[in-house]
Structure formats: structure tokens, C-alpha cells
PDB file of C-alpha atoms in Angstrom:
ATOM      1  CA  UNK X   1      10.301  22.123   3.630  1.00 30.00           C
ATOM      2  CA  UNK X   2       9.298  20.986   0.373  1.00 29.00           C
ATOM      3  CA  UNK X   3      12.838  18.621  -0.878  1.00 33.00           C
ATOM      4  CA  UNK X   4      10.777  16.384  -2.702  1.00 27.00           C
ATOM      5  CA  UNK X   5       9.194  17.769  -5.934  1.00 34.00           C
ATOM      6  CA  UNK X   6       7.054  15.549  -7.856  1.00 29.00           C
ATOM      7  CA  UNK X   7       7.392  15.382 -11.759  1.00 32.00           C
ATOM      8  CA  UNK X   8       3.365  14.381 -12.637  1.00 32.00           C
ATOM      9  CA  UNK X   9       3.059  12.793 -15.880  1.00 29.00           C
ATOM     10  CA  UNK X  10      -0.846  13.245 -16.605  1.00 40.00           C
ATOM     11  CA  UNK X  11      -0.374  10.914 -20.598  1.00 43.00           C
ATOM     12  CA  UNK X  12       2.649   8.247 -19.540  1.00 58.00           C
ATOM     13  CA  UNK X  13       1.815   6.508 -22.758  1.00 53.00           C
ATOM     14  CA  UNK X  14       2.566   9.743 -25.052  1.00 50.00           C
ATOM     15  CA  UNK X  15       6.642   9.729 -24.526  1.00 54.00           C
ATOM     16  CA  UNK X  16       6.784   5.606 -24.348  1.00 61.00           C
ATOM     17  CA  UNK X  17       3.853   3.618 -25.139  1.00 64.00           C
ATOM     18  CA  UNK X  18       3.250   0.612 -22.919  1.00 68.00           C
ATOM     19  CA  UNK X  19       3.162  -3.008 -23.883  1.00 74.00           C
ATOM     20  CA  UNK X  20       0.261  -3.656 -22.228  1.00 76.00           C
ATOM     21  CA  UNK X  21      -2.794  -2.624 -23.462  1.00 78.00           C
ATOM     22  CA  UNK X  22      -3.814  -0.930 -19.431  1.00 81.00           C
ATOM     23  CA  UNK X  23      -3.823   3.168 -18.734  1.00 84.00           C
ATOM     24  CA  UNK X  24      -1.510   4.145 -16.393  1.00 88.00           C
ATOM     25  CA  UNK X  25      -2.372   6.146 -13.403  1.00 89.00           C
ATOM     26  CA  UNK X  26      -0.546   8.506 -11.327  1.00 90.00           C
ATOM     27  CA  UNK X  27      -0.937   6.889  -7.544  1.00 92.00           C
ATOM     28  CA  UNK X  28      -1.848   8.850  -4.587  1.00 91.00           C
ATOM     29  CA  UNK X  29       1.045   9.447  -1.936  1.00 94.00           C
ATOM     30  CA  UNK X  30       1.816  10.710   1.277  1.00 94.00           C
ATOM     31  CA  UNK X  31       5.289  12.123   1.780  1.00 94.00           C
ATOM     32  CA  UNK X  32       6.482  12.648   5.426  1.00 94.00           C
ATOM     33  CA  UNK X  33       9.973  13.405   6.929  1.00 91.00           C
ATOM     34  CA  UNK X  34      11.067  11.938   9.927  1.00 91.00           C
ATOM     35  CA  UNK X  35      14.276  12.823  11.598  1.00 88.00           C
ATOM     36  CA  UNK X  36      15.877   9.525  10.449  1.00 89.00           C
ATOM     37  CA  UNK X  37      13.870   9.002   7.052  1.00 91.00           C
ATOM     38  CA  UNK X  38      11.786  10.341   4.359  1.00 92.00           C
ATOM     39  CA  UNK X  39       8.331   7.938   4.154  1.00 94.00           C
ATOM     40  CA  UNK X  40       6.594   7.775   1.002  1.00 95.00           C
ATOM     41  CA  UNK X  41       3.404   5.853   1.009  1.00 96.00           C
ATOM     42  CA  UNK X  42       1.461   5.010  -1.960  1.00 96.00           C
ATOM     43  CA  UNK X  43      -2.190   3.751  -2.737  1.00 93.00           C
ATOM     44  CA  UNK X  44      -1.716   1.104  -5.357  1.00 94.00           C
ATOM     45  CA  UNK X  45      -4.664  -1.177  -5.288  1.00 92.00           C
ATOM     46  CA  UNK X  46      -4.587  -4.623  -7.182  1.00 94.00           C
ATOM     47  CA  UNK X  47      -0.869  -5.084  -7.488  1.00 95.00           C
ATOM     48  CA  UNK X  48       1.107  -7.988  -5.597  1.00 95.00           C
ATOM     49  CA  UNK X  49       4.040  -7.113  -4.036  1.00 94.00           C
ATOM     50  CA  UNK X  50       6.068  -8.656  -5.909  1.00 94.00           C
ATOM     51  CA  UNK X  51       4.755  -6.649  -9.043  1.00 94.00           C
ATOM     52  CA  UNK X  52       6.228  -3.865  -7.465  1.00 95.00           C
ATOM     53  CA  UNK X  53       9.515  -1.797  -9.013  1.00 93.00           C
ATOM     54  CA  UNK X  54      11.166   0.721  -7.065  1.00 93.00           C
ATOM     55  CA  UNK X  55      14.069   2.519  -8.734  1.00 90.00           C
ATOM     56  CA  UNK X  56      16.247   4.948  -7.506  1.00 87.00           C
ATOM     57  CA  UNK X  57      19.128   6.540  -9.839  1.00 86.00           C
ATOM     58  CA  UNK X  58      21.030   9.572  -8.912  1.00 82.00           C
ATOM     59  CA  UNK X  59      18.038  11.777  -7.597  1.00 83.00           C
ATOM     60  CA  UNK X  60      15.429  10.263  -9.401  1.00 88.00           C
ATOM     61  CA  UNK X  61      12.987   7.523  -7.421  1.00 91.00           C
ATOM     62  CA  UNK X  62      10.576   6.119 -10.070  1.00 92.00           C
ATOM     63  CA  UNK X  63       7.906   3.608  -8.965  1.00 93.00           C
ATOM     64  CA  UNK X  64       6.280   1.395 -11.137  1.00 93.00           C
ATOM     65  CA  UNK X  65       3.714  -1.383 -10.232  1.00 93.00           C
ATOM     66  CA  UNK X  66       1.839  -3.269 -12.861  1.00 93.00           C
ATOM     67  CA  UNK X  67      -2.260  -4.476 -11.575  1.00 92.00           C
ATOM     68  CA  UNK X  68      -2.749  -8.108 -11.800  1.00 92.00           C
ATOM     69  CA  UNK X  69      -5.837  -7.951 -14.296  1.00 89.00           C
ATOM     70  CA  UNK X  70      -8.705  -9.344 -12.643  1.00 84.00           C
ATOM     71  CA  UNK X  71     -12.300 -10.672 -14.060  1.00 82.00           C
ATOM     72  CA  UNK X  72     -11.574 -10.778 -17.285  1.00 81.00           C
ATOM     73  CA  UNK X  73     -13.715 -13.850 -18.021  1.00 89.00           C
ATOM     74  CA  UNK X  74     -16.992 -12.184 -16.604  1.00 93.00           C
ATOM     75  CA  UNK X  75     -19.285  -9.693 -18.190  1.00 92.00           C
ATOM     76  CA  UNK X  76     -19.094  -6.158 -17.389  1.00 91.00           C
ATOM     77  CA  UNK X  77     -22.733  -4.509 -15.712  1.00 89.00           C
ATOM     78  CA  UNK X  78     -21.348  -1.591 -14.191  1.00 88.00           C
ATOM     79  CA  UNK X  79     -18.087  -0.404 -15.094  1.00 85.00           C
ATOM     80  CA  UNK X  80     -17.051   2.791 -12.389  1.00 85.00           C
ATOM     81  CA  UNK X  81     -13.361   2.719 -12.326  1.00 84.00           C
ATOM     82  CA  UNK X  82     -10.783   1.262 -14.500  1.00 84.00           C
ATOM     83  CA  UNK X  83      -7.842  -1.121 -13.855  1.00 86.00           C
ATOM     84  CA  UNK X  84      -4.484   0.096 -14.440  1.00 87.00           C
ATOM     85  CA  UNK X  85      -0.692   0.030 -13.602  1.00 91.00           C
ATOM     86  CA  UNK X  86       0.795   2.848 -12.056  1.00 92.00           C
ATOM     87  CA  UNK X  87       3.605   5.288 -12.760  1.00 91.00           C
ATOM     88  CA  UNK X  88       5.259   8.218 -10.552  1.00 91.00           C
ATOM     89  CA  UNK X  89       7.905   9.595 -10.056  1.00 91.00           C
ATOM     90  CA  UNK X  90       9.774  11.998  -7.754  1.00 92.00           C
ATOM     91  CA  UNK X  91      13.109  14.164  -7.648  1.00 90.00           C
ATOM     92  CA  UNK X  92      14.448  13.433  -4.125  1.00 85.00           C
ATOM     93  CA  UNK X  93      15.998  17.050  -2.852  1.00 73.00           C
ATOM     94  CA  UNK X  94      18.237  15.733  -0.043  1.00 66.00           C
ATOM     95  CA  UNK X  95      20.831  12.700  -0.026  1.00 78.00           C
ATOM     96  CA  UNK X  96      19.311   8.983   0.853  1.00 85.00           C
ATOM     97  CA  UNK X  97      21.518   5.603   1.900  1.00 85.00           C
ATOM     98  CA  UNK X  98      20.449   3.832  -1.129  1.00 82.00           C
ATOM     99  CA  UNK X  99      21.693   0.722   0.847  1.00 81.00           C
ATOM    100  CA  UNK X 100      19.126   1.144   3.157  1.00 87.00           C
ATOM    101  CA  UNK X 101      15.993   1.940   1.440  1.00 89.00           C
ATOM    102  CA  UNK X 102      13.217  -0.577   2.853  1.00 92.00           C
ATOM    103  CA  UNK X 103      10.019  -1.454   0.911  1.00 94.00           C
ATOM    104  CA  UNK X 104       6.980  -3.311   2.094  1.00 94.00           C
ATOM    105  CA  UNK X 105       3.449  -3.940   0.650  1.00 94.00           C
ATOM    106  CA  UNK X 106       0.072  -4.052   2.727  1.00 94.00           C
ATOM    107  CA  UNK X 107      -3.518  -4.205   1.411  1.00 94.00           C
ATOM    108  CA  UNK X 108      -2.847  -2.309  -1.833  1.00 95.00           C
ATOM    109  CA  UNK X 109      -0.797   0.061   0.171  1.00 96.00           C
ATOM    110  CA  UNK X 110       3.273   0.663  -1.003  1.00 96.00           C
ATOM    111  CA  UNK X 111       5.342   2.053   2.306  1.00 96.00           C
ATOM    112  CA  UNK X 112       8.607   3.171   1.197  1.00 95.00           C
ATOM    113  CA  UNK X 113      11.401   4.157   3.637  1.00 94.00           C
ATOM    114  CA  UNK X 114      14.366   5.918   2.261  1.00 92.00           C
ATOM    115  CA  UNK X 115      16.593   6.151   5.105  1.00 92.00           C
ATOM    116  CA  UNK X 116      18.935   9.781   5.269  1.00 88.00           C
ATOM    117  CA  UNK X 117      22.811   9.450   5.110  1.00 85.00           C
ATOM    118  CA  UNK X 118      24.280  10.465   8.342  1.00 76.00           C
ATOM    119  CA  UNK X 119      25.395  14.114   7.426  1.00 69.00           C
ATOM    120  CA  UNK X 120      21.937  14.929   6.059  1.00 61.00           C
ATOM    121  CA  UNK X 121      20.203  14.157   9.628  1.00 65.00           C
ATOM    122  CA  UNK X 122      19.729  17.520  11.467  1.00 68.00           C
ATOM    123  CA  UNK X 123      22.260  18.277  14.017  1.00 68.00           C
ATOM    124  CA  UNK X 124      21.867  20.387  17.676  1.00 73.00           C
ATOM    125  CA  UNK X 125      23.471  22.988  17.942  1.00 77.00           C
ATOM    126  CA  UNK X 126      23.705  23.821  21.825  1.00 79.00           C
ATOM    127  CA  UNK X 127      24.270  27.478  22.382  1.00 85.00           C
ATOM    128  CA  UNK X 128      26.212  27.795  25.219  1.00 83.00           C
ATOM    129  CA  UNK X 129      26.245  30.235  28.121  1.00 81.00           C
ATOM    130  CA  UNK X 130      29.201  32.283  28.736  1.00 75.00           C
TER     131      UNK X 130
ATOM    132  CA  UNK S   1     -38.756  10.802 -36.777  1.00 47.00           C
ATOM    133  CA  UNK S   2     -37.749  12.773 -39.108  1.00 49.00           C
ATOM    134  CA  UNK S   3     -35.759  15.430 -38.914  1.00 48.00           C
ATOM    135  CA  UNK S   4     -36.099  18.995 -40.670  1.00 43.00           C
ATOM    136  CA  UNK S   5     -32.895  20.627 -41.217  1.00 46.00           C
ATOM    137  CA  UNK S   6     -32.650  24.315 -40.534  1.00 44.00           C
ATOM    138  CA  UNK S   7     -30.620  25.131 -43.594  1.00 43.00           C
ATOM    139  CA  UNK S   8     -33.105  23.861 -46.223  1.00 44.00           C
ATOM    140  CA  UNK S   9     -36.531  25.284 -44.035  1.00 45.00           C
ATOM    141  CA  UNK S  10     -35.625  28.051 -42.343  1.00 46.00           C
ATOM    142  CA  UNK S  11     -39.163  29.117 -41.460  1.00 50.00           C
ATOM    143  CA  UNK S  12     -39.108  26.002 -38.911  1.00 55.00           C
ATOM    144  CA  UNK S  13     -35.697  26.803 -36.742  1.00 57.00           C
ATOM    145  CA  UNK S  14     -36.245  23.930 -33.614  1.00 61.00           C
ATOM    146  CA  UNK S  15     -33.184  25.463 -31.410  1.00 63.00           C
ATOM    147  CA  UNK S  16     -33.922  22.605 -29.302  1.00 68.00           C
ATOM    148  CA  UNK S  17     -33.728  19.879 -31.964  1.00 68.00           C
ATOM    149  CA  UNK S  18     -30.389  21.348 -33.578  1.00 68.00           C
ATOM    150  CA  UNK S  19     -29.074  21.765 -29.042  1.00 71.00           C
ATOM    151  CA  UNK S  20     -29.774  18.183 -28.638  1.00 72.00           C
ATOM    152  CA  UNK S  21     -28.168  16.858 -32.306  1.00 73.00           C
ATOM    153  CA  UNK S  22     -24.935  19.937 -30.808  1.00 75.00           C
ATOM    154  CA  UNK S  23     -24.771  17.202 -27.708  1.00 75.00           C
ATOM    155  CA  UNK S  24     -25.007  14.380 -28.991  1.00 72.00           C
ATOM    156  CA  UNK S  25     -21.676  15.543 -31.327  1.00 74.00           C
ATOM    157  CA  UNK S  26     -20.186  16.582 -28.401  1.00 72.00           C
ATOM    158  CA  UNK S  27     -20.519  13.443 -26.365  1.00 68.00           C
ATOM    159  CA  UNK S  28     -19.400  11.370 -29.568  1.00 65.00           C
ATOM    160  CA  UNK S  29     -16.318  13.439 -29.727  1.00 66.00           C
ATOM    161  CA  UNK S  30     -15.837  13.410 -25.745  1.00 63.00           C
ATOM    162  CA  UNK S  31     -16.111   9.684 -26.393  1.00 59.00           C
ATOM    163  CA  UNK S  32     -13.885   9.163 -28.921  1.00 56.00           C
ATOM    164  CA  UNK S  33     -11.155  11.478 -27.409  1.00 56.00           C
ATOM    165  CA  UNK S  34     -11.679  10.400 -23.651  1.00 53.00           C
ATOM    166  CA  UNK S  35     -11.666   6.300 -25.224  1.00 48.00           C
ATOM    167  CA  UNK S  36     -12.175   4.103 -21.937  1.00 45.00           C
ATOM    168  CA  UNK S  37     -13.396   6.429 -19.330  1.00 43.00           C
ATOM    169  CA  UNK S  38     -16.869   6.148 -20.755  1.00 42.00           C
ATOM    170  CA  UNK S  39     -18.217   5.707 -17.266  1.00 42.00           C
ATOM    171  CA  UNK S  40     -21.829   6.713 -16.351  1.00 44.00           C
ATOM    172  CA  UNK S  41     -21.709  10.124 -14.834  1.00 42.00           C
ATOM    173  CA  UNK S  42     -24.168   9.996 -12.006  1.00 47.00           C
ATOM    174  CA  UNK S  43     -24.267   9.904  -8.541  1.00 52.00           C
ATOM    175  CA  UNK S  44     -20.213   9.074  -7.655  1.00 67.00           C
ATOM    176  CA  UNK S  45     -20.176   7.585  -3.857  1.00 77.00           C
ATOM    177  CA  UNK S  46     -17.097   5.823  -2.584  1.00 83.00           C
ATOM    178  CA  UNK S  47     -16.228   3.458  -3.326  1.00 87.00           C
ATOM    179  CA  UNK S  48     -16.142   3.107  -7.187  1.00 87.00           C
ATOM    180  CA  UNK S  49     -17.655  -0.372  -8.004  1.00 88.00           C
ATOM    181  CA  UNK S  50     -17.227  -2.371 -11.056  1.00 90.00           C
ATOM    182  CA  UNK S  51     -19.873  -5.208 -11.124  1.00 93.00           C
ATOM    183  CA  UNK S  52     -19.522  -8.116 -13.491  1.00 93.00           C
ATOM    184  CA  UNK S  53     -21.531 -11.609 -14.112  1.00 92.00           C
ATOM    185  CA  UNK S  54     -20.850 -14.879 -15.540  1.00 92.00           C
ATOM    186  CA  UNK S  55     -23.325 -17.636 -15.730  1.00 90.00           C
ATOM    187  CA  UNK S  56     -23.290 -18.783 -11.680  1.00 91.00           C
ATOM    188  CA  UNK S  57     -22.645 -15.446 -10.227  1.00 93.00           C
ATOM    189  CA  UNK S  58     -22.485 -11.541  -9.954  1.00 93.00           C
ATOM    190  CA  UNK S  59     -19.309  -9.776  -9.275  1.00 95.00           C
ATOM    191  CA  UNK S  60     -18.693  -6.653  -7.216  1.00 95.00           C
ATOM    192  CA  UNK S  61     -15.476  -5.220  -6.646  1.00 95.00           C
ATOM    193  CA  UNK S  62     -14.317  -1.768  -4.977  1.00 92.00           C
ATOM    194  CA  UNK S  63     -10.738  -0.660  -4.783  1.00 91.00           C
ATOM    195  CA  UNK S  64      -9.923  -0.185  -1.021  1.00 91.00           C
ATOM    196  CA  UNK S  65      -6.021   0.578  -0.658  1.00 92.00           C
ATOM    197  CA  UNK S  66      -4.843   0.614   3.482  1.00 92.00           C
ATOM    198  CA  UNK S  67      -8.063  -0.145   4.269  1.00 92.00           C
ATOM    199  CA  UNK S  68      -7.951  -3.330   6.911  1.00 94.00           C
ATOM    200  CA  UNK S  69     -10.557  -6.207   6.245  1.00 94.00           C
ATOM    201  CA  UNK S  70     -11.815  -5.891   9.950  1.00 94.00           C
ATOM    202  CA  UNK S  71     -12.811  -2.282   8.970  1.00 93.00           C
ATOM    203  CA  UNK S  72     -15.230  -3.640   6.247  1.00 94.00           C
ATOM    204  CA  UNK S  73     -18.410  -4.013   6.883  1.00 94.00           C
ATOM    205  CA  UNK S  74     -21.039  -5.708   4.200  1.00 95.00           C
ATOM    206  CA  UNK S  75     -24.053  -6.304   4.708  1.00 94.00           C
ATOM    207  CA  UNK S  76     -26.971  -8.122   2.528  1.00 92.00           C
ATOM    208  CA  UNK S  77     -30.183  -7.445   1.754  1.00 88.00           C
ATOM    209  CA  UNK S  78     -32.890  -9.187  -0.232  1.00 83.00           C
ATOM    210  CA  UNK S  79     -31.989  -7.277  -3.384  1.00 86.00           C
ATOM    211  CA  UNK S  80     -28.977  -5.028  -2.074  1.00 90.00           C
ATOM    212  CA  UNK S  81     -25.621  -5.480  -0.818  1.00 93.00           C
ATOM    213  CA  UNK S  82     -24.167  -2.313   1.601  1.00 94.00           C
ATOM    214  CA  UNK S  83     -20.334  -1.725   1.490  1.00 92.00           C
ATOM    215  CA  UNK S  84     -19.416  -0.137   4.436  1.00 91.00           C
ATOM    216  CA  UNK S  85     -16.298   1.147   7.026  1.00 91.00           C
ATOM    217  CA  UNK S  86     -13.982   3.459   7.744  1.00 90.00           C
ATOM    218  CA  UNK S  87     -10.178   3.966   6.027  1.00 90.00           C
ATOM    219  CA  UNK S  88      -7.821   4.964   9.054  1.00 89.00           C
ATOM    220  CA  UNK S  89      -4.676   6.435   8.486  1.00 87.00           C
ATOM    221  CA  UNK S  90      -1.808   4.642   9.846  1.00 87.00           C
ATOM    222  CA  UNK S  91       0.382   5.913  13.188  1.00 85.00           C
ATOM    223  CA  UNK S  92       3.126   8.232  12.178  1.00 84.00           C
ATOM    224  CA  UNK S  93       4.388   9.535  15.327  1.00 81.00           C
ATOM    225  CA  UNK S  94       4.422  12.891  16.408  1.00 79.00           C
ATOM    226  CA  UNK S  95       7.722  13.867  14.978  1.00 83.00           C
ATOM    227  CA  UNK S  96       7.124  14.374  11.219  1.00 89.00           C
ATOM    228  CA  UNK S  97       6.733  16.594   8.976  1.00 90.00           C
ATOM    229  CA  UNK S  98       4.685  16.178   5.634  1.00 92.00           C
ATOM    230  CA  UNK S  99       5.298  16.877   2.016  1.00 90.00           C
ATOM    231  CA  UNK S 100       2.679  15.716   0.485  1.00 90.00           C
ATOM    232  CA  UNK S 101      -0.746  14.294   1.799  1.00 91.00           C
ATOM    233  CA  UNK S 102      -3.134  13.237  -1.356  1.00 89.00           C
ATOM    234  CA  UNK S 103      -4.331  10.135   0.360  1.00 89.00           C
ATOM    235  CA  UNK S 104      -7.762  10.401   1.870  1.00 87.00           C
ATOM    236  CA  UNK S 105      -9.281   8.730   5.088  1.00 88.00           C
ATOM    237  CA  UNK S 106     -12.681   8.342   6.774  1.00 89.00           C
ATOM    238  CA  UNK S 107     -15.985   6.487   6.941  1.00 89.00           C
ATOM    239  CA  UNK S 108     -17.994   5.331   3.802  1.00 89.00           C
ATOM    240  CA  UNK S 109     -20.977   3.822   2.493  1.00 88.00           C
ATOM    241  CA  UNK S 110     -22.409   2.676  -0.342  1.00 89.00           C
ATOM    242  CA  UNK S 111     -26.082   0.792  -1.246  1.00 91.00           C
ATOM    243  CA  UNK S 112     -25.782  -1.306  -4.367  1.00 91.00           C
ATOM    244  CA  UNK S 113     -29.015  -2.545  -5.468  1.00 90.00           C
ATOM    245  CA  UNK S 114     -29.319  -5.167  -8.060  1.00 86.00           C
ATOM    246  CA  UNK S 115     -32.034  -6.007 -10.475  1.00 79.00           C
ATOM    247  CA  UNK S 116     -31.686  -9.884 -10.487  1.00 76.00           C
ATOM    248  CA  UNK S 117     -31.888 -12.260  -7.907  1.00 85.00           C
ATOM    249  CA  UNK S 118     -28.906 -13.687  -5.854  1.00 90.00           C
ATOM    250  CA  UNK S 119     -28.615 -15.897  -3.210  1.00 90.00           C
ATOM    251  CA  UNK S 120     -27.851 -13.600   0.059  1.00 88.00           C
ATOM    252  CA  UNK S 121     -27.071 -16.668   2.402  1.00 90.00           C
ATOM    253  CA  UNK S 122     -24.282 -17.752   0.133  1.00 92.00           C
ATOM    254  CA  UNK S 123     -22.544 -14.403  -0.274  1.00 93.00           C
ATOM    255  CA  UNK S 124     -18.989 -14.563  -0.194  1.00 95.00           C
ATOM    256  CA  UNK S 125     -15.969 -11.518  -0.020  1.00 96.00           C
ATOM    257  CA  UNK S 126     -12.071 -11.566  -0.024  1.00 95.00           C
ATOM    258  CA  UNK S 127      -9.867  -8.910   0.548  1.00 95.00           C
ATOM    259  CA  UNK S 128      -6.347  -9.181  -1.510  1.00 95.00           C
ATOM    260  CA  UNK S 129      -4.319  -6.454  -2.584  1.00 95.00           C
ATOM    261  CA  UNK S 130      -6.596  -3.287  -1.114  1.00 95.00           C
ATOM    262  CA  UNK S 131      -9.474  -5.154  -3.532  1.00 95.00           C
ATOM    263  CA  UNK S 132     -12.398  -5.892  -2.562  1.00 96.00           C
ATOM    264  CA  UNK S 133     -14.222  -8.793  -4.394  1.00 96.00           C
ATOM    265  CA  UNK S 134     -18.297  -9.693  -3.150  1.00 96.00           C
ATOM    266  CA  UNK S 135     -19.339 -12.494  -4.963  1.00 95.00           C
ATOM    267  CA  UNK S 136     -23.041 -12.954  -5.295  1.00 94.00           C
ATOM    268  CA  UNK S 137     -24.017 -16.678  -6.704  1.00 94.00           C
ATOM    269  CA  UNK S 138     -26.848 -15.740  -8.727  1.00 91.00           C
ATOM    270  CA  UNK S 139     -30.789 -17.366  -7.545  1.00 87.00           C
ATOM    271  CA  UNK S 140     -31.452 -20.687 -10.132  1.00 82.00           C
ATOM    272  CA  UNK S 141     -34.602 -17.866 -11.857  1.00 79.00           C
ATOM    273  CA  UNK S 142     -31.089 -15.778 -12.841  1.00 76.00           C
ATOM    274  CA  UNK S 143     -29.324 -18.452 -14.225  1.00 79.00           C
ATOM    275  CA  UNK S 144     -29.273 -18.820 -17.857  1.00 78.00           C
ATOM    276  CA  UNK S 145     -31.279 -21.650 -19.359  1.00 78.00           C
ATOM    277  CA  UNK S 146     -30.234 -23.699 -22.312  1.00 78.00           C
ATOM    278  CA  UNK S 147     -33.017 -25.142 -24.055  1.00 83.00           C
ATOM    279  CA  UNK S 148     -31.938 -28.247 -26.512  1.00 83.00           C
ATOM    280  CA  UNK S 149     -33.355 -28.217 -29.514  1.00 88.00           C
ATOM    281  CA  UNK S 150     -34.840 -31.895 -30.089  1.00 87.00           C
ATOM    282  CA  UNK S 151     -34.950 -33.589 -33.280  1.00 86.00           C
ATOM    283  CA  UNK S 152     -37.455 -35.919 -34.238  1.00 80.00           C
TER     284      UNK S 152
END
């Protein structure tokens, strides 16, 4: 059940410290299996699409997305939450078509699609009468 | 005031006095160690707002990822603005099977009340990225004034 395994990395800027002077926060996702793909969905609020980087090296998918800093020339009155890029990444258990792999972007919303190779999809077995 | 010390009177212990300096050490340190996420501590409603000014207008922003801009609702008071809706969670099918599910959904809403005046007819909000942005143009008794100094 569980062929994704996330690797949560609580202080990203302790093992390589960013160039931008933002934290980095570890986005929320939903993981779901289809029969044809694995769906990740991520909340990453602020960042344009095309601020977006999806990498995917052996078994490794990493997701990056950097926040386009907004009002920076206005004063602060209430400060509740803080802007930031974000950071995960996940150790994919089962083989993916790298070829295949669509991304798309929707109201702060990343929708990943990693597609399964062919041998990976689940098979029927018939059991027949005799 | 002044402060007595424990050490140097101790015929005058004030375990509240030496509590509240214990706290105030703590929250420095919590400070210093916790750096930006100083935030105030009360009542936390969703969403999180950051509000802002410049000279013209007020700023109020809420981070609402998959949330569609016809599921917003705002509405505007004399002195308050009310961020409300509902985040839906999108149509999967029937045929899945989850991993993971950290992403939350349902209805909120949230009051905001601010001190100084704005003008509620002219209220503006956009909807880009899954961030929300109200923009309040602040009432002419709001607006800084710049006095010139005259010479004579």
C-alpha cells in the first residue's frame, strides 16, 4: 500500500543554505494511486507555474517551487503566516515512465501525474473453471 | 519600578516578580531561537492573514491553495471585511487508492476588523496563485498628511 515514503526535511537550510534569504516549507500533499498513475498533489500557494521544478532521478522525485515575494513595499500590521519557497521530496517505491510524467499548476495547487510503466500496472488473473 | 532582587533581600522573595522576569527570558530565548515566526499567538482562524499598508491603502492577504475564486465570498462592513467559502476537494474517481492525504477541505470564515477607516465601496480582491489579495483604499482621515514647513 504505502510505495511512496516521504523523506521530511523539518531545517532544509541546515545541510545547504539557500540563496535567498525565505524559509522553506515542507508543502502539504495528497498521494493517490490510480490503476494507470500515481497523483501527487501539492498546496503551494504564491508560486507561478513556471517557478515550479520537478525532478525525478532514479527513485528520487524532488519538488521545488520558489514564492514570488509579494508586498514588499508596504508596511507590515499583522503578520500571521510567512512567505516561503517550498521543498519535498519523496522516494517513489514502484517504476514510473519518466517520459510521461505530466505537470500542471492551478490556483496555488501543483497536480503531478507520474504515469506507471506497463509491467507495473496490475494484471487479472482469471481463474478458470475446470 | 524598581526591582528587589531575591539574592541580596531575601526576607522579600516576590515568586511572582522573579515567574514573570523567568518568562520574559524564556520568550527572549524562544524569540531568538524561533527568529521569524514571532507571530501573535492568539485566536488562529483560517485563514492566516497578513495585513499590510502603504500611504493610499490597507492590504489583506490569505493563502488559499485549490480554492476556486467563485468559492470566495467577501463581504464589507463599515469597519470589517469577512473572508468567507468553502475549499472542495477535487474529483478523483472512485478507483483510487491514497497514500497520503495532509491537505484539508471545508467551509471557513474569518471577521477582520480594522481600526482605521477605509473606503468599503472601493474595495477591490484578486485571486492569483491560491493568494488572496483585498485591497482596502484607505478613507482621506487615514491618509497621512504632510504638513510643509513655511519659511518666512
Amino acid at each position: 500500500m504505502s510505495e511512496i515514503r516521504a523523506k521530511e526535511k523539518q531545517e532544509v537550510q541546515r545541510t545547504a543554505e539557500s540563496t535567498r534569504n525565505v524559509p522553506i516549507y515542507i508543502p502539504d500533499v495528497d498521494i493517490y494511486e490510480t490503476n494507470d498513475a500515481l497523483v501527487v498533489v501539492a498546496d503551494i500557494p504564491g508560486v507561478s507555474p513556471e517557478n515550479v521544478d520537478i525532478d525525478l532521478r532514479d527513485d528520487t522525485l524532488t519538488i521545488r517551487a520558489t514564492v514570488d515575494l509579494y508586498g514588499g513595499n508596504e508596511r507590515p500590521v499583522l503578520t500571521e503566516y510567512e512567505m516561503g519557497d517550498y521543498y519535498r521530496q519523496f522516494t517513489l517505491g514502484r517504476l514510473i515512465d519518466q517520459s510521461k510524467i505530466e505537470a500542471s499548476m492551478k490556483d496555488g495547487v501543483l497536480t503531478l501525474i507520474l504515469p506507471k510503466v506497463e509491467k507495473a500496472k496490475p494484471r487479472k488473473i482469471m481463474v478458470k473453471a475446470v | 519600578m524598581a526591582r528587589v532582587r531575591w539574592l541580596n533581600t531575601p526576607d522579600v522573595f516576590r515568586p511572582f516578580e522573579e515567574l514573570q522576569q523567568l518568562r520574559k527570558e524564556m520568550d527572549r530565548l524562544f524569540e531568538s531561537v524561533m527568529g521569524r515566526r514571532s507571530w501573535p499567538i492568539t485566536g488562529r482562524v483560517f485563514p492566516l492573514v497578513n495585513i499590510t499598508e502603504d500611504d493610499n491603502a490597507y492590504y489583506i492577504r490569505a493563502e488559499l491553495p485549490g480554492v476556486k475564486p467563485e468559492d470566495i465570498e467577501i463581504s464589507v462592513e463599515a469597519d470589517s471585511v469577512t473572508i468567507g467559502g468553502e475549499r472542495k476537494p477535487e474529483d478523483v474517481g472512485k478507483e483510487v487508492s491514497y497514500h497520503r492525504k495532509e491537505r484539508e477541505f471545508g467551509k471557513f470564515r474569518r471577521v477582520i476588523t480594522l481600526k482605521a477607516g477605509f473606503n468599503a465601496d472601493a474595495v477591490e480582491a484578486v485571486f492569483k496563485n491560491g493568494i488572496l489579495t483585498i485591497k482596502l483604499p484607505k478613507a482621506e482621515e487615514a491618509k497621512p498628511r504632510q504638513i510643509q514647513v513655511k519659511t518666512e
